[in-house]
Coordinates of C-alpha atoms and ligand atoms in Angstrom, one line a residue:
X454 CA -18.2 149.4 125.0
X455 CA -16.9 146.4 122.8
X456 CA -16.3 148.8 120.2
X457 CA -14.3 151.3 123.0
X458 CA -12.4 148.2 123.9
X459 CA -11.6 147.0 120.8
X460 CA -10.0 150.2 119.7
X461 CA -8.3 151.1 123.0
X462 CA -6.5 148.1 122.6
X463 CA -5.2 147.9 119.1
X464 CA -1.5 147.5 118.9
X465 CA -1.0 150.3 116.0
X466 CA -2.4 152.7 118.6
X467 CA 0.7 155.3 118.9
X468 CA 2.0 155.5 123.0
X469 CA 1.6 159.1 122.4
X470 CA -2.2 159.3 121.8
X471 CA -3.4 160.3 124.9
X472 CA -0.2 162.3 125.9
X473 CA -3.1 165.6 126.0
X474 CA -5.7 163.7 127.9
X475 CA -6.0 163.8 131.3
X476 CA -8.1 160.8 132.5
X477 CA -9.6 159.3 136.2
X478 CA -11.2 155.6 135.7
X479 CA -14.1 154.8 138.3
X480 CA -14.2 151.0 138.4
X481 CA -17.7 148.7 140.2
X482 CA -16.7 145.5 141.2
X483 CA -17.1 143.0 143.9
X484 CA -14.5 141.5 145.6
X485 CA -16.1 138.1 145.3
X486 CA -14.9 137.6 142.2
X487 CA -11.1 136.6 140.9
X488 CA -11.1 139.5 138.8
X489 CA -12.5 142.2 140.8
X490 CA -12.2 145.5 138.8
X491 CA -10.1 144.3 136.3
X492 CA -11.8 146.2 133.7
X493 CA -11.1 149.3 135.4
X494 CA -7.4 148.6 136.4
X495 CA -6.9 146.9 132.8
X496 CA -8.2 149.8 131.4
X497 CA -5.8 152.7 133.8
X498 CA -2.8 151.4 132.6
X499 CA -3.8 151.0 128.8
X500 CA -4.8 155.1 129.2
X501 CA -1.5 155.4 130.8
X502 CA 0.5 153.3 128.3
X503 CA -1.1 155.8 126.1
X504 CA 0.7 158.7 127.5
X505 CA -2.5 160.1 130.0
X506 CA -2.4 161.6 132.7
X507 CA -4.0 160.1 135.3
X508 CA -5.9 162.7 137.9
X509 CA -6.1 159.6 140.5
X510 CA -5.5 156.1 141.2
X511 CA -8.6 154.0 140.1
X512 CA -11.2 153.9 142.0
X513 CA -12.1 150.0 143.1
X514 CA -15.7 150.3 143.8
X515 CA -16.9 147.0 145.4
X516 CA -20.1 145.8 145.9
X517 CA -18.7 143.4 149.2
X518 CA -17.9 146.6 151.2
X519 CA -20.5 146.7 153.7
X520 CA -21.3 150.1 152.8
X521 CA -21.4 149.5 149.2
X522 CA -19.6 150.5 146.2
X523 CA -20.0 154.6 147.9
X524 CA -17.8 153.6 150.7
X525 CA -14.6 153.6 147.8
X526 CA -16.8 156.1 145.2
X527 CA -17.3 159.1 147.7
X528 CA -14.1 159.7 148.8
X529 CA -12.6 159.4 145.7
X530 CA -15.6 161.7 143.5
X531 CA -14.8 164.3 146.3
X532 CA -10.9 164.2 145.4
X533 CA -11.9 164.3 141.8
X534 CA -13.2 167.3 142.0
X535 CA -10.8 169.5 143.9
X536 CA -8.5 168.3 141.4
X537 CA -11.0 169.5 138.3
X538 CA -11.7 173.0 140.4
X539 CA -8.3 174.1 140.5
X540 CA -7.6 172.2 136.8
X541 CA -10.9 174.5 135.8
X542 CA -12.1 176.9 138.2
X543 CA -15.5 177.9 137.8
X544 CA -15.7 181.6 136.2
X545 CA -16.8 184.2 138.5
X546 CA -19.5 185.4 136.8
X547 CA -21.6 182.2 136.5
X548 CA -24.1 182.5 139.6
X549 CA -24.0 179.3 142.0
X550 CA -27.0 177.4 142.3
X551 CA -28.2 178.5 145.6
X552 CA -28.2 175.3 148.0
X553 CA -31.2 173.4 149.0
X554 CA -33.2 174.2 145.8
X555 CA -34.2 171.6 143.4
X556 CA -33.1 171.6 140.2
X557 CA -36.3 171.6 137.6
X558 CA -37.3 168.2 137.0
X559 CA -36.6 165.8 134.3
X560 CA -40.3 165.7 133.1
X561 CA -43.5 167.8 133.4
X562 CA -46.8 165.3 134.4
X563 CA -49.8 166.6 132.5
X564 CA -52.4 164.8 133.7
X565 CA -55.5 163.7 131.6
X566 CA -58.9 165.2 132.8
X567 CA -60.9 162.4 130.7
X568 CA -59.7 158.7 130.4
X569 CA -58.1 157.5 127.0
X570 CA -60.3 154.9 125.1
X571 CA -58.1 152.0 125.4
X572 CA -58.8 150.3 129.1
X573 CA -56.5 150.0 131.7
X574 CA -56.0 146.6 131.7
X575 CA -55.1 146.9 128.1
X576 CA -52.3 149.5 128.8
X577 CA -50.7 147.2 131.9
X578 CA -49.7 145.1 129.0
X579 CA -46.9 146.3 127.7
X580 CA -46.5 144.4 124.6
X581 CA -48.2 141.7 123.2
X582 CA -45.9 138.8 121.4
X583 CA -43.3 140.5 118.8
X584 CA -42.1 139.6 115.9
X585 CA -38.4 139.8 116.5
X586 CA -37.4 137.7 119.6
X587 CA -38.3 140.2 122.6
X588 CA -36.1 142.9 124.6
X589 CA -36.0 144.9 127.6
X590 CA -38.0 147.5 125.3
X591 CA -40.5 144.8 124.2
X592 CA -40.4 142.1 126.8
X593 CA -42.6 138.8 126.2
X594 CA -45.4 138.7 129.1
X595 CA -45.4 135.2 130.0
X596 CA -47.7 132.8 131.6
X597 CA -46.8 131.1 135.4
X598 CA -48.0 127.4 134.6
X599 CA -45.8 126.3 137.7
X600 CA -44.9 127.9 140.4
X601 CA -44.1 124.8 143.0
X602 CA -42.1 124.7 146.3
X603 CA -39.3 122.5 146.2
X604 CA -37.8 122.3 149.4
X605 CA -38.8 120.4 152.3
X606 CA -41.1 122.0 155.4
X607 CA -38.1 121.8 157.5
X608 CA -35.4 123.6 154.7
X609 CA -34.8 127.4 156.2
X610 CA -35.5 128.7 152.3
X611 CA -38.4 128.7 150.1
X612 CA -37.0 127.8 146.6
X613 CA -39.6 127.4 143.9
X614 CA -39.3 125.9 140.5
X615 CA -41.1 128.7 138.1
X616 CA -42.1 127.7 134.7
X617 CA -43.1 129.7 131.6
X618 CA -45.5 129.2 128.9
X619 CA -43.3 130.9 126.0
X620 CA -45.5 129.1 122.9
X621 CA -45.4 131.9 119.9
X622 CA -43.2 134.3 121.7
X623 CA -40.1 134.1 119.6
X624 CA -37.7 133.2 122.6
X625 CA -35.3 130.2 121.9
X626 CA -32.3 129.6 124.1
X627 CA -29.8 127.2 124.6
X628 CA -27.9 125.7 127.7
X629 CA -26.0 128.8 129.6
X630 CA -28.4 131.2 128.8
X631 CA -30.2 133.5 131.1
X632 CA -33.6 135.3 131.7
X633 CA -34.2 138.5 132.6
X634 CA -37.2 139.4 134.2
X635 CA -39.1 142.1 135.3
X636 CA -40.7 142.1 138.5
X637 CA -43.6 144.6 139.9
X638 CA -44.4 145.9 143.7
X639 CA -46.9 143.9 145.5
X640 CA -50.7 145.8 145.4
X641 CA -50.0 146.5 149.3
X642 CA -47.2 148.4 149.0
X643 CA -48.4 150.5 145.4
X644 CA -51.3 151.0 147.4
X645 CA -49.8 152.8 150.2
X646 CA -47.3 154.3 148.1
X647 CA -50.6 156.5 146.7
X648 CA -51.8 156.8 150.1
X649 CA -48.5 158.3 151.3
X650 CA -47.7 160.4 148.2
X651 CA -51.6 161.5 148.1
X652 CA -52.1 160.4 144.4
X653 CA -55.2 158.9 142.4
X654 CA -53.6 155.6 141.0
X655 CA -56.3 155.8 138.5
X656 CA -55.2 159.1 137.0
X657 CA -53.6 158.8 133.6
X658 CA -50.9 161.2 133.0
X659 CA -49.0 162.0 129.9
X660 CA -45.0 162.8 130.4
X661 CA -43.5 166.3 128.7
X662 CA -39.9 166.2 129.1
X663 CA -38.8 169.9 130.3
X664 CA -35.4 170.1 127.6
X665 CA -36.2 169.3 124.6
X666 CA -34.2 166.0 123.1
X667 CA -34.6 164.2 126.6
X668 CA -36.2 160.7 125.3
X669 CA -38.9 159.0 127.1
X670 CA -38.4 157.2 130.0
X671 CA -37.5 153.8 128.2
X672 CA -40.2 150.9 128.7
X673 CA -43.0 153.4 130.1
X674 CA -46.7 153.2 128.5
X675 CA -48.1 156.8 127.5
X676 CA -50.4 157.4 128.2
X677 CA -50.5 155.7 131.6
X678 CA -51.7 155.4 134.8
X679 CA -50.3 156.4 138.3
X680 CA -51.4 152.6 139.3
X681 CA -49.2 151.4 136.1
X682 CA -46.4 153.9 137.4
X683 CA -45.8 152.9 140.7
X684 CA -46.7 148.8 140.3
X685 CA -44.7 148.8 137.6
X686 CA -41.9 151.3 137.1
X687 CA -40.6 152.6 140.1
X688 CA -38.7 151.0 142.6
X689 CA -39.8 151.9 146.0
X690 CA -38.9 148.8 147.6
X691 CA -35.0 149.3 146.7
X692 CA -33.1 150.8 149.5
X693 CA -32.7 154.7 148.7
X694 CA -29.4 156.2 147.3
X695 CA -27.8 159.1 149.3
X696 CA -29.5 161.4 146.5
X697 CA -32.7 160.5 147.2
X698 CA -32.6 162.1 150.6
X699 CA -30.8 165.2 148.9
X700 CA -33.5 165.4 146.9
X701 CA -36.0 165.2 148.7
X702 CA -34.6 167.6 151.0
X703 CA -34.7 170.2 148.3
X704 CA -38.7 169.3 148.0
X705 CA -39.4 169.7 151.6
X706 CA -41.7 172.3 152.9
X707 CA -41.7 170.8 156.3
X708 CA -38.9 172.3 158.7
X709 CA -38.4 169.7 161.3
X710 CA -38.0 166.8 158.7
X711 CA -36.3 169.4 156.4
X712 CA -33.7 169.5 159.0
X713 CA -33.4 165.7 159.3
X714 CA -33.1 164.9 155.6
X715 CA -30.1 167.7 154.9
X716 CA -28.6 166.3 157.9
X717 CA -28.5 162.3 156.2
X718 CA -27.7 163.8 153.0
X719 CA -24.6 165.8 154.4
X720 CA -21.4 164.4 154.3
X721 CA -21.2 164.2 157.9
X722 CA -24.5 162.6 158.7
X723 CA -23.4 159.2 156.4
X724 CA -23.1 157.5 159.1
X725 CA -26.5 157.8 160.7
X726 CA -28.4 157.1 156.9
X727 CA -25.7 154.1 157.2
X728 CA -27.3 153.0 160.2
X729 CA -31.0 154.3 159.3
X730 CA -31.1 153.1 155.8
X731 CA -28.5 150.9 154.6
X732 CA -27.9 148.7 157.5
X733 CA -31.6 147.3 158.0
X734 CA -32.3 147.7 154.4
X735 CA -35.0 150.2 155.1
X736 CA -36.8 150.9 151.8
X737 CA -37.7 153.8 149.6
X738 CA -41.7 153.2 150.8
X739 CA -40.7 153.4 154.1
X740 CA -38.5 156.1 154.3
X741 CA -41.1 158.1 152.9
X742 CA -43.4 156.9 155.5
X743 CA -41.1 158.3 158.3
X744 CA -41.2 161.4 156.3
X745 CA -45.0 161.5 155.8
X746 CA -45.4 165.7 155.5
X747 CA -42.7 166.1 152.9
X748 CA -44.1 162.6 151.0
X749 CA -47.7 164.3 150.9
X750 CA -46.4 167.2 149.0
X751 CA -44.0 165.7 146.6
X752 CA -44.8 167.6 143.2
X753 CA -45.1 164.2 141.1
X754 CA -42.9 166.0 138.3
X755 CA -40.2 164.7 141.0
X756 CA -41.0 161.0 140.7
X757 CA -38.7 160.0 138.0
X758 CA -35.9 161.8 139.3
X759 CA -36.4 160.8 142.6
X760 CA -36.9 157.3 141.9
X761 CA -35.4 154.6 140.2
X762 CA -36.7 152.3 137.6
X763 CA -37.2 148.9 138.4
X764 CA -34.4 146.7 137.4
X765 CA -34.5 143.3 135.6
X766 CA -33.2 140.4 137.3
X767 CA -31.5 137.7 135.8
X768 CA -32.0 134.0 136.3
X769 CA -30.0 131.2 135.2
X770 CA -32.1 129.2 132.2
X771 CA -33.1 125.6 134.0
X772 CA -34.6 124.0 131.1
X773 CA -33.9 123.2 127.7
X774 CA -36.4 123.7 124.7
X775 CA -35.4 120.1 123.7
X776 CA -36.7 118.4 126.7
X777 CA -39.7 120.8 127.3
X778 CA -40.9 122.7 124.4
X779 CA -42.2 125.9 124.8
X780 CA -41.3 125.6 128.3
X781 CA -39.0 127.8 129.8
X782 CA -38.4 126.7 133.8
X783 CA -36.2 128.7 136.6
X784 CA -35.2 128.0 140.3
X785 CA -35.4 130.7 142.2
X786 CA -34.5 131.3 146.3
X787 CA -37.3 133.5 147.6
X788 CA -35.3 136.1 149.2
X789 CA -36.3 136.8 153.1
X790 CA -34.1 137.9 156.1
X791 CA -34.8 140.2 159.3
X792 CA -32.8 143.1 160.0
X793 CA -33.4 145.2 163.0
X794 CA -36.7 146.1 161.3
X795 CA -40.1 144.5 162.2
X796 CA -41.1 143.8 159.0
X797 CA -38.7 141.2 157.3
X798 CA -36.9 142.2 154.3
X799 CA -38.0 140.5 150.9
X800 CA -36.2 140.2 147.7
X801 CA -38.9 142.0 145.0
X802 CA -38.2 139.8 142.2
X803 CA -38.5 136.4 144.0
X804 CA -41.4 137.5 146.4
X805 CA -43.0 138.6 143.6
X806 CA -42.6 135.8 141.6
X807 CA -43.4 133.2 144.4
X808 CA -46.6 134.7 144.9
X809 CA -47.8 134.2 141.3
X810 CA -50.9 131.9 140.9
X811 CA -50.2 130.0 138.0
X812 CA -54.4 128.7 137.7
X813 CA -54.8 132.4 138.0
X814 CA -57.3 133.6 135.2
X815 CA -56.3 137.5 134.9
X816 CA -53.4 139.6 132.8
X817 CA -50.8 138.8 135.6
X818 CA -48.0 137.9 133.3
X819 CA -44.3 137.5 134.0
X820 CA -42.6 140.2 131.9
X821 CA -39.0 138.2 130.4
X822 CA -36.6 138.5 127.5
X823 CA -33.2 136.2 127.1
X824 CA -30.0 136.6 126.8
X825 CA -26.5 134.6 126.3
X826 CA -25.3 133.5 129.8
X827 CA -21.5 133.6 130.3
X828 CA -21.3 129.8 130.6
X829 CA -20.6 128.1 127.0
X830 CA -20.6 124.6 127.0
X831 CA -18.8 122.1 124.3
X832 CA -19.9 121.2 120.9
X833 CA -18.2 118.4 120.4
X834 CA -20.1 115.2 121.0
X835 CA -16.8 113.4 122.8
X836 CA -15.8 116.1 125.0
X837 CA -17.1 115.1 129.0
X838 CA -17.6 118.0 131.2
X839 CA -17.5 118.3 134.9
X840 CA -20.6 120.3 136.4
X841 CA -20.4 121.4 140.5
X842 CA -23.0 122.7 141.6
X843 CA -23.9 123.8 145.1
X844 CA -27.9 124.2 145.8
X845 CA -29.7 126.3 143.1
X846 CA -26.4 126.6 141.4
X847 CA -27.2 123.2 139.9
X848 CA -29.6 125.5 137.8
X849 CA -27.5 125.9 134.2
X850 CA -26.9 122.5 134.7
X851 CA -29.8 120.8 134.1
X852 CA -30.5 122.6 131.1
X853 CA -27.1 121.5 130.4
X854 CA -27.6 118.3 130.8
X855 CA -31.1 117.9 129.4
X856 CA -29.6 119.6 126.0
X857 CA -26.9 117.0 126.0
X858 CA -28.5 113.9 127.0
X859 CA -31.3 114.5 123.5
X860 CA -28.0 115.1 121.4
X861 CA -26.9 112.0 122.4
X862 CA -23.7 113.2 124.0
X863 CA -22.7 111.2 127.0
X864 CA -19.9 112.3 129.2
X865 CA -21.6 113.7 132.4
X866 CA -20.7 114.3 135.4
X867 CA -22.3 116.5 138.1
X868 CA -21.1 117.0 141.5
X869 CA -23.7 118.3 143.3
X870 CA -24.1 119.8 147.0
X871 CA -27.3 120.4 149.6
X872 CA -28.1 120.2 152.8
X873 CA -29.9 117.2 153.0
X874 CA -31.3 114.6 150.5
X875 CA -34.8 115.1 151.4
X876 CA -34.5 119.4 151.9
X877 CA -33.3 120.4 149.3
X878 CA -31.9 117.7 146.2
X879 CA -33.2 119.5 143.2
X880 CA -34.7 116.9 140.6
X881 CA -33.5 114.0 142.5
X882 CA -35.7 111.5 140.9
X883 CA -34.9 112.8 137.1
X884 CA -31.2 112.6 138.0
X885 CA -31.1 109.4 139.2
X886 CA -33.5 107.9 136.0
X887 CA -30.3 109.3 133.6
X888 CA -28.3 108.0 136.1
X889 CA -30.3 104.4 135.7
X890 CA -29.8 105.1 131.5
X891 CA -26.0 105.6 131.7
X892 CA -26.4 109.3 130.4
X893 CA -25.0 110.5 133.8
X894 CA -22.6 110.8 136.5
X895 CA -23.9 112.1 139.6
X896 CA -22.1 112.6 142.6
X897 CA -23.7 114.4 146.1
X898 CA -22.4 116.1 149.2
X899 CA -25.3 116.2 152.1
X900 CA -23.7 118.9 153.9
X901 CA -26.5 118.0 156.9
X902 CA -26.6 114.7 157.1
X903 CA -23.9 114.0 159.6
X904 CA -22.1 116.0 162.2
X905 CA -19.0 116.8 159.9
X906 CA -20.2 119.1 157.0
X907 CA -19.5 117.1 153.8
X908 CA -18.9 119.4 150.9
X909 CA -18.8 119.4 147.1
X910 CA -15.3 120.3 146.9
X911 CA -14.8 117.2 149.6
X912 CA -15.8 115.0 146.5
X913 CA -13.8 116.2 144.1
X914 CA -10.9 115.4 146.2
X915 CA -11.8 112.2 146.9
X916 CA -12.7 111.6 143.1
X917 CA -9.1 113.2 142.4
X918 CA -7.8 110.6 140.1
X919 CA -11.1 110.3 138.1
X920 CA -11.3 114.3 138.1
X921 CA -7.7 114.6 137.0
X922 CA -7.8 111.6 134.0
X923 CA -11.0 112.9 132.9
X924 CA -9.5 117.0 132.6
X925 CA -6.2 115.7 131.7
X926 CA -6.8 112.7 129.5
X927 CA -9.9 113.6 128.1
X928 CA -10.2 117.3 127.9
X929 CA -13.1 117.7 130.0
X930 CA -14.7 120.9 131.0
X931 CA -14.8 122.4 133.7
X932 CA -17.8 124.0 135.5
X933 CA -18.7 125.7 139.0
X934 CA -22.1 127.3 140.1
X935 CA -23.4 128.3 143.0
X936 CA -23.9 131.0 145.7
X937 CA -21.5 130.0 148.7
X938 CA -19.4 132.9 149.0
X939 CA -16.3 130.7 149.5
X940 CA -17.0 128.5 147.2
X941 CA -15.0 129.2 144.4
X942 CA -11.6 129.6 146.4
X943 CA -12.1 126.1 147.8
X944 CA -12.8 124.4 144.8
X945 CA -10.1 125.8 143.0
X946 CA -8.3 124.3 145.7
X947 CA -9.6 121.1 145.7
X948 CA -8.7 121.5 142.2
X949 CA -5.0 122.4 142.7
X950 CA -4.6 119.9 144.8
X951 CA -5.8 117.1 142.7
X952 CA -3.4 118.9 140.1
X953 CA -0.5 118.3 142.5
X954 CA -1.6 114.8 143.6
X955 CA -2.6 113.2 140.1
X956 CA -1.0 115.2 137.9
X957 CA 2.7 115.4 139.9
X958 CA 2.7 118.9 139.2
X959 CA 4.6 121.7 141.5
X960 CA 2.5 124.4 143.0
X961 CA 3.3 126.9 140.3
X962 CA 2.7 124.4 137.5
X963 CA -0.9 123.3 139.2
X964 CA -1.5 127.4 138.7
X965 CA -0.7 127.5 135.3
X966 CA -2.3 124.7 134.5
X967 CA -5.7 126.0 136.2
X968 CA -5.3 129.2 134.8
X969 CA -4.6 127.3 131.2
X970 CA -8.1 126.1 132.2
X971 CA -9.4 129.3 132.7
X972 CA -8.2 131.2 129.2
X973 CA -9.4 128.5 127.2
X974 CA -12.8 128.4 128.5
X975 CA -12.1 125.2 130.2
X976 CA -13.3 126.2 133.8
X977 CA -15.9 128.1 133.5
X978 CA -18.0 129.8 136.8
X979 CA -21.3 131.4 137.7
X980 CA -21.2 132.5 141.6
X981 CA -22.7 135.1 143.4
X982 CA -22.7 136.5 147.0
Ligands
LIG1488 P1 -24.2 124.4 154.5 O1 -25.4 125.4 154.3 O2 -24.7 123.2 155.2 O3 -23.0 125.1 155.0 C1 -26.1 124.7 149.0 O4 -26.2 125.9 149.7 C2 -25.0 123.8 149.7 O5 -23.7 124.5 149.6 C3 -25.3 123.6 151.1 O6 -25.2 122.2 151.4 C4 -24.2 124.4 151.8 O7 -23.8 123.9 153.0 C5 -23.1 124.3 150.8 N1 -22.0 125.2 151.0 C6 -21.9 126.2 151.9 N2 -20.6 126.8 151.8 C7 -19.9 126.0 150.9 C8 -18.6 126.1 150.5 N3 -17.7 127.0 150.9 N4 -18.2 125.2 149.6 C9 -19.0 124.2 149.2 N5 -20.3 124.1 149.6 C10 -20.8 125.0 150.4

């Protein structure tokens, strides 16, 4: 993509390149962010500046839509191709595939009548430690030596600090950076996924991929067991795509629930999988549980099509390799909320990871590879920085500030929010003994702790002329973290307003001067939803 960019965008590029090409750019975003879609918008009028033709306006996929990024896609795939079948009819003589019959599947399972000589245990583990630092292909399996709650009984979330045993696993990181980790289902629910499917979890199966030149599903053992499969690679506690149910209506034998799965996957029965799927968040296990006749008799060739893998999540690095060696530590919100369903809806990852027993003899291990994050912090030794950070936001910063503080570099300054000082301050204690050595700053909004909320941003404000003197005299960076959905609008507020106040600027120069900020890597952010 990089390299597409790069070349897209060269100047010498004639305006007439494209002027053969017709072109129709499908952007995902989420409307959270500034610069929602501005890849794909950027990227419609370079192909237009090029002389294309474009089929469509861009599609602005957003993630914030409460029906997902398929509320903008749909519409606009369906106009896409009327324009495409008049542009290119299909020639009369190529047969239609008749509807409501499967196409063949990606792979053929040949299952193995006798079991391979290597154990099952042995083949769970995907990788032992590499010699190049690891991947999503060749993850490290790490050791849980913490797994600790870390808010109060009374706080409404369980947030645990997780920490890694990475010794000899080639992984070295540095303030910003994130980890990716790869979470499996819970026994229970792999365990009934056999049940409902009627498979042997201990069967090992080899996969034969129908065409030849299709490549291995990536990251998959061979041979392997179904146990492997399902705890591991597919994700059946995602909430199922509108293709699953197509799908799986194809591979129904059953009439009555034949009927009821064309009916969700036609185009006029989205609303009712809106309100039977999406809205309560009901999973791909229990779909298939409500659809137990056609789930009996799914031909397992149809798992990898009908399933997706399980994605990595990333988690903002909380540690640095300076303050604990071979140590890599994370925050993370277990994710829990009730729908309409019974059964409350838990994030996989975080469920997962919060109910790892770190004393736990046994080849549970946390499968994890790292990558740069998007914040960068300053080299310089002189340059202060700003950190605000709102509840596990405060994450990058401590690994921030732990890298800093053992290079010596002083400068510090962390605004940080939570609901209440005995709920929820993260590393209280550690902050206040830098505080006590002069390495650090540390300002804090209880949000809780009296009847007006008292906010981050509420700080800054009141901070305004040390805020403005430290970005204006000093050349201070700028950073923001943290999962309040209106978060970043109000600090940039705050910010603009301080800009206005202490700096005397007009309203137009305040947003040049934050947007200044913003292009020279100056104010920097790391939000989510
Ligand atoms: P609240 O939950 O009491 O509203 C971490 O989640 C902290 O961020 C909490 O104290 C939370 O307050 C606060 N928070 C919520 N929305 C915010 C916003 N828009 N700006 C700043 N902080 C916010």
């Amino acid at each position: 993509m990089k390299n597409f960019w790069r070349f897209i965008f060269r100047k010498s590029l004639p305006s007439s390149s494209l002027c053969q090409m017709d072109f129709a750019v499908l952007g995902l975003g989420d409307s959270s962010y500034a610069k929602f879609n501005f890849v794909a918008k950027k990227l419609h009028r370079r192909l237009l500046q090029l002389g294309g033709s474009a089929l469509l306006p861009p599609c602005l996929g957003d993630d914030q839509h409460e029906l997902g990024p398929d509320a903008a896609i749909d519409p606009w795939v369906g106009d896409l191709w009327e324009k495409i079948m008049v542009m290119y009819p299909v020639p009369l003589d190529i047969p239609e595939i008749p509807h409501g019959v499967p196409l063949p599947s990606k792979f053929i399972f040949q299952f193995l009548q006798e079991v391979p000589s290597i154990g099952a245990e042995e083949l769970n583990i995907a990788s032992s430690a590499p010699q190049t630092p690891p991947s999503e292909l060749q993850p490290f399996l790490a050791p849980v030596i913490t797994n600790q709650r870390v808010t109060g009984p009374q706080h409404f979330q369980d947030v645990r600090l997780i920490e890694f045993d990475i010794t000899d696993s080639n992984i070295s990181f540095a303030a910003g950076d994130v980890v990716f980790i790869l979470p499996s289902n819970s026994e229970a629910h792999t365990q009934q996924f056999c049940q409902v499917l009627c498979l042997d979890p201990n069967q090992f199966f080899t996969l034969k991929p129908r065409e030849p030149g299709v490549p291995d599903p990536p990251g998959l053992p061979q041979p392997c067991t179904v146990w492997h499969l399902v705890s591991q690679y597919l994700d059946i506690a995602s909430v199922p795509r509108r293709s699953f149910f197509e799908l799986l209506a194809c591979l129904s034998q059953h009439a009555l629930e034949r009927e009821k799965l064309l009916e969700l996957s036609s185009a006029r029965g989205q609303e009712e999988l809106w309100e039977y799927c999406n809205r309560p968040r009901r999973t791909i296990l229990e779909v298939l549980c409500d659809f137990p006749h056609t789930a009996g008799a799914i031909p397992p060739d149809y798992l990898l099509d009908l399933i997706p893998r399980i994605r990595p999540r990333a988690f903002s690095i909380a540690s640095s390799l300076l303050a604990h060696p071979r140590r890599l530590q994370i925050l993370v919100a277990v994710v829990k909320y009730q729908t309409r369903l019974k059964e409350p809806r838990r994030g996989l990852c975080s469920s997962w990871l919060a109910s790892l027993n770190p004393g736990q003899a046994g080849p549970v291990r946390v499968p994890l590879w790292v990558r740069p994050g998007s914040l960068v912090f300053p080299e310089t030794p002189d340059t202060p920085i700003i950190m605000v950070g709102a509840g596990t936001g405060v994450a990058p910063f401590r690994a921030a500030i732990q890298e800093r503080v053992a290079h010596g570099q002083t400068g510090n300054f962390l605004f940080f929010g939570c609901r209440q000082r005995d709920q929820d301050f993260y590393w209280q204690t550690e902050w206040q003994k830098l505080e006590q050595k002069g390495c650090l700053t540390l300002v804090t909004a209880f949000s809780r702790e009296q009847e007006k909320k008292v906010y981050v941003q509420h700080r800054l404000r009141e901070l305004g002329p040390l805020v403005w003197e430290l970005l204006d005299g000093q050349g201070a960076y700028f950073y923001l973290a943290g999962n309040a959905k209106y978060l970043p609008t109000d600090v940039s507020e705050a910010l603009m307003s301080i800009f206005q106040e202490e700096g005397r600027l007009s309203t137009a120069d305040a947003s040049a001067y934050l947007a200044r900020l913003q292009q020279t890597l100056r104010f920097q952010t790391e939000t989510w939803a």
